[in-house]
Coordinates of C-alpha atoms in Angstrom, one line a residue:
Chain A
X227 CA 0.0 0.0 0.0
X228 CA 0.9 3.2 -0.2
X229 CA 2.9 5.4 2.9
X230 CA 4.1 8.4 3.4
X231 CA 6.8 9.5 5.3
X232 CA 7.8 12.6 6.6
X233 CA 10.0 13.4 9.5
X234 CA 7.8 12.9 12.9
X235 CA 10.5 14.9 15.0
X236 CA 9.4 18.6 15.0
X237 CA 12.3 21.1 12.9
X238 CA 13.5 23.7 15.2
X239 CA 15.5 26.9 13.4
X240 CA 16.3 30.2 13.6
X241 CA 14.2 33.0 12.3
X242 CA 15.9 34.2 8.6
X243 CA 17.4 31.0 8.2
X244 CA 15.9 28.2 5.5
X245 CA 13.8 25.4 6.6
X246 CA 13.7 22.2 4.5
X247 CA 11.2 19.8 5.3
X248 CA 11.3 16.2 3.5
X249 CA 8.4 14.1 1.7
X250 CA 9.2 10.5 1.0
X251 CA 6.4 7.8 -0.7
X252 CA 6.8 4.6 -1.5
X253 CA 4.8 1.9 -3.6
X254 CA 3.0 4.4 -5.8
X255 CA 4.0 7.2 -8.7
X256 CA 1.6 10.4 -8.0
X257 CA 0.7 12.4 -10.8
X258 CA 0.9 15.4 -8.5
X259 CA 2.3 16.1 -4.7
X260 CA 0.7 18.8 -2.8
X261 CA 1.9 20.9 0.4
X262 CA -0.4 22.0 3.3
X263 CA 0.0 23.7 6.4
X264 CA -1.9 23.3 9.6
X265 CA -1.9 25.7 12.8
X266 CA -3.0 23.6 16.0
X267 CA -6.8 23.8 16.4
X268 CA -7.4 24.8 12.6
X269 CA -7.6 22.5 9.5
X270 CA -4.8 22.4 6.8
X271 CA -4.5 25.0 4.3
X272 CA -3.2 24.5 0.7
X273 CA 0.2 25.9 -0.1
X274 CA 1.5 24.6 -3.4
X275 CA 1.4 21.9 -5.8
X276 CA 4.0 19.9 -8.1
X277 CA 2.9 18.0 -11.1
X278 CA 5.3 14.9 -11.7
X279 CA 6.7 16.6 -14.9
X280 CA 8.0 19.5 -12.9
X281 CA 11.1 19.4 -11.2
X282 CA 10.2 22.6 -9.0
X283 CA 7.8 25.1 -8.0
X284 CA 7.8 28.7 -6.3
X285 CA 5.6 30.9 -4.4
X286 CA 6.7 34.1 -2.7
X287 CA 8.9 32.3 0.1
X288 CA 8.5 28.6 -0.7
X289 CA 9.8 26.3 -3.0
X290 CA 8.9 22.8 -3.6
X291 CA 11.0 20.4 -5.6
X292 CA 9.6 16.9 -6.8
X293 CA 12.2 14.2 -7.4
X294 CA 10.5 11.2 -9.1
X295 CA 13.2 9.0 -9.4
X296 CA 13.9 9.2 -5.6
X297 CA 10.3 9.3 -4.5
X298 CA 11.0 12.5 -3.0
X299 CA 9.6 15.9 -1.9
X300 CA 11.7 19.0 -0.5
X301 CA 9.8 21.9 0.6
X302 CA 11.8 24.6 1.6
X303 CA 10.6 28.1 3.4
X304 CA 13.4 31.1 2.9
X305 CA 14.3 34.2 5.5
X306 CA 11.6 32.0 7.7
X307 CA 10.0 34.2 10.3
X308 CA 8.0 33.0 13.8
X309 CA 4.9 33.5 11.5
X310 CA 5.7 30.6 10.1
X311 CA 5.5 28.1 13.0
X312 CA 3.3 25.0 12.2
X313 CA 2.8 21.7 11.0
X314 CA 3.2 21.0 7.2
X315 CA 1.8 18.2 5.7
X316 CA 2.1 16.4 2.4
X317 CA -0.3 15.0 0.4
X318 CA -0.3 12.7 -2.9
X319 CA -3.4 11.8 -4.9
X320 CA -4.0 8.3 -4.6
X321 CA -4.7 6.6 -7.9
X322 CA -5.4 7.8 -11.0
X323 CA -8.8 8.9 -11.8
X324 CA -9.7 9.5 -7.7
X325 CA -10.0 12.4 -6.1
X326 CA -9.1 11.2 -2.9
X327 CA -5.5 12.3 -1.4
X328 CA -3.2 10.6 1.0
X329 CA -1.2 12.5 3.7
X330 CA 1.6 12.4 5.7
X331 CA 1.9 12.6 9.6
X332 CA 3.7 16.6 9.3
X333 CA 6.5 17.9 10.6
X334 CA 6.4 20.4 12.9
X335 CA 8.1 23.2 12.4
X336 CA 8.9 25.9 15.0
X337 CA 10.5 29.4 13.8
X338 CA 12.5 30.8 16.6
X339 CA 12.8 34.7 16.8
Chain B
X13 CA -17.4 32.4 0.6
X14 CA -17.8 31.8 3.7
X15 CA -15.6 28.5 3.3
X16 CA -16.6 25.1 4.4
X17 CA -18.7 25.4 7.3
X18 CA -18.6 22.8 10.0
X19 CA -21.0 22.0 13.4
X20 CA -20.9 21.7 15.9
X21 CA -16.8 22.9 16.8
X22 CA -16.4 20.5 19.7
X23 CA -18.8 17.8 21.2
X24 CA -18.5 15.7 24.1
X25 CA -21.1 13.1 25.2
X26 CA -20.8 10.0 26.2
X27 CA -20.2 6.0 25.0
X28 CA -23.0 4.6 23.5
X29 CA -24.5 7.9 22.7
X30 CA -25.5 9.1 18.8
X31 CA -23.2 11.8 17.3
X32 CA -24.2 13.8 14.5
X33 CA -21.4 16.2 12.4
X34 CA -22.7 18.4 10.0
X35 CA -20.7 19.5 7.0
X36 CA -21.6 22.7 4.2
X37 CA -18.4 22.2 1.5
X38 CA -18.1 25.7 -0.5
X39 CA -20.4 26.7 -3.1
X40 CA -19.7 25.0 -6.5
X41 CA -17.8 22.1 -5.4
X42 CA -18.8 18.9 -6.1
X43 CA -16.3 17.1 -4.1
X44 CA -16.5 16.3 -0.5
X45 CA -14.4 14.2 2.3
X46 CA -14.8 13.7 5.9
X47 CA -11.3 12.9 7.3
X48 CA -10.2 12.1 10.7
X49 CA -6.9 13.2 12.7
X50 CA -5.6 11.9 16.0
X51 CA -1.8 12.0 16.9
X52 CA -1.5 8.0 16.6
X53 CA -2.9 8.1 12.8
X54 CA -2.4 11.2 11.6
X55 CA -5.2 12.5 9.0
X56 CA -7.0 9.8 7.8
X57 CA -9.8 9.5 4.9
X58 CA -12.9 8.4 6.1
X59 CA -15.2 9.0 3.1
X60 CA -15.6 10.8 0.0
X61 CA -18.3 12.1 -2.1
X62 CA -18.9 13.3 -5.5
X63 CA -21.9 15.1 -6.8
X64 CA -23.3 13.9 -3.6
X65 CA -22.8 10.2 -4.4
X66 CA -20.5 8.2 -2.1
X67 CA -17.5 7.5 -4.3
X68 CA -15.2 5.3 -1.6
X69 CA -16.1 4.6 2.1
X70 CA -13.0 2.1 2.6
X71 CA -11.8 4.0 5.3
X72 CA -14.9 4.0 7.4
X73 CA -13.7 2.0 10.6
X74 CA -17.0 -0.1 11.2
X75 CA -20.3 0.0 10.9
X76 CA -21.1 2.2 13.8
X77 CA -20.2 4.8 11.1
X78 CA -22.4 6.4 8.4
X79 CA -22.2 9.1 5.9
X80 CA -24.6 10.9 3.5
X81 CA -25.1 13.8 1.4
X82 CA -28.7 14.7 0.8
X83 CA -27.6 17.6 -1.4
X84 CA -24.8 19.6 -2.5
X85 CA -24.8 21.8 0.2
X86 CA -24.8 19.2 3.4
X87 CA -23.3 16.7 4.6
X88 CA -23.7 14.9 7.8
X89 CA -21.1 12.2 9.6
X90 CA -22.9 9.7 11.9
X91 CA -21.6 7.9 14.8
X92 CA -23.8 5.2 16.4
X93 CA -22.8 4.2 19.3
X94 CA -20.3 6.2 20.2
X95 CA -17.1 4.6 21.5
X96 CA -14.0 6.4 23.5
X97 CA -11.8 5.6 21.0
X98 CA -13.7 7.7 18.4
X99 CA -12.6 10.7 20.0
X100 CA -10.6 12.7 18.0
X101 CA -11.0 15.6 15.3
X102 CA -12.7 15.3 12.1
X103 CA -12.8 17.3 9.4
X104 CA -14.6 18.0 6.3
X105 CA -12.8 19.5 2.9
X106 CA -14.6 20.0 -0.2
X107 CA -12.9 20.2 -3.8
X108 CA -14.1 21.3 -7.2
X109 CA -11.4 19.3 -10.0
X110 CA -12.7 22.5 -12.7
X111 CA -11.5 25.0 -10.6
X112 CA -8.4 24.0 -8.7
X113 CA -7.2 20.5 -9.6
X114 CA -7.4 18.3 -6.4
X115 CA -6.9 21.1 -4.2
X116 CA -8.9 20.8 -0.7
X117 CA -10.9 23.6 1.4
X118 CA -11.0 22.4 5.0
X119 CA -13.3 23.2 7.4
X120 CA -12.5 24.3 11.0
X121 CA -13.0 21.0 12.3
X122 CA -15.0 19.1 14.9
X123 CA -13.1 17.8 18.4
X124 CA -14.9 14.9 19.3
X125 CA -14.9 14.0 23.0
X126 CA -16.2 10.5 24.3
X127 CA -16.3 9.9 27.4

């Protein structure tokens, strides 16, 4: 079956500095990887997403790369501020044709000032 | 919009009592899931509807739990009986593939308590 693994321990750094969080899947090729993020008592929120054919995407402070060859996501979070404190989740559409996605556990990140 | 719109935001009641979460996905969508999220599991898929037909229900954990979609713009989650170990938060998201791919608009969120 499909799984998803993303680092459990939570990503401590220093405000300014780059945060790189890591998406690994096995057993499956998604046509697309998505990133969320989740504040504690609040549901995820869409942040980006890669299509398999591109090898990376931008938006304003975050970049996602999508390495299918590795089965790998990196989603990385420039000149990081405090703001940017919470869990970030990934998510990969399960087969082709559903609209269902799978997700990983997060990793919590914590921006400190 | 408004968003997707979930009731009640926290319920507590107690084992072997009915519990009835209530679900409105965003105007236009025609895609909706009801997931559940503890710390042990993570976010897990419970069910998911399009055009208010119940596409895949596979991650329903037993029959104490039901799901249905009289209409586009509702969408209740049914637990009956309750049991402690269904407490956790669920959540409803609603999609529309036209408009955004497989994108997904989640609600707020329901903490379930069982005592």
């Amino acid at each position: 079956s499909q799984k998803i693994e993303q680092n459990s321990e939570a990503l401590n750094i220093q405000e300014g500095k780059t945060a790189t969080l890591t998406c690994n899947y096995t057993n499956y090729s998604p046509a697309y990887l998505q990133w969320y993020r989740q504040d504690p008592g609040r549901g995820p929120v869409f942040l980006l997403l890669i299509r398999e054919n591109e090898k990376e995407k931008r938006k304003e402070r975050l970049k996602v790369t999508f390495d299918t060859t590795l089965k790998q996501s990196l989603f990385h979070i420039t000149a990081s501020q405090p703001a940017d404190s919470a869990t970030y989740l990934c998510a990969l559409d399960m087969d082709t044709g559903r609209r269902a996605l799978t997700f990983g556990s997060g990793t919590r990140l914590q921006v400190q000032p | 919009d408004a968003g997707v719109i979930q009731s009640p935001r926290h319920e507590v009641t107690e084992m072997g009592q009915e519990v009835t979460l209530r679900c409105k996905p965003i105007s236009g969508h025609d895609y909706l899931f009801w997931y559940r999220q503890t710390m042990m599991r993570g976010l897990e898929l419970l069910i998911y509807f399009n055009n208010n037909v119940p596409i895949d229900d596979s991650g329903m954990p037993e029959d104490r739990f039901s799901a249905k979609m009289p209409n586009a713009s509702f969408s209740t989650l049914k637990i009956q009986p309750s049991e402690p170990r269904d407490s956790a938060v669920y959540f409803c998201a609603s999609s529309s593939f036209l408009i955004s791919t497989d994108t997904q608009y989640f609600g707020p969120g329901t903490r379930l308590t069982v005592l």
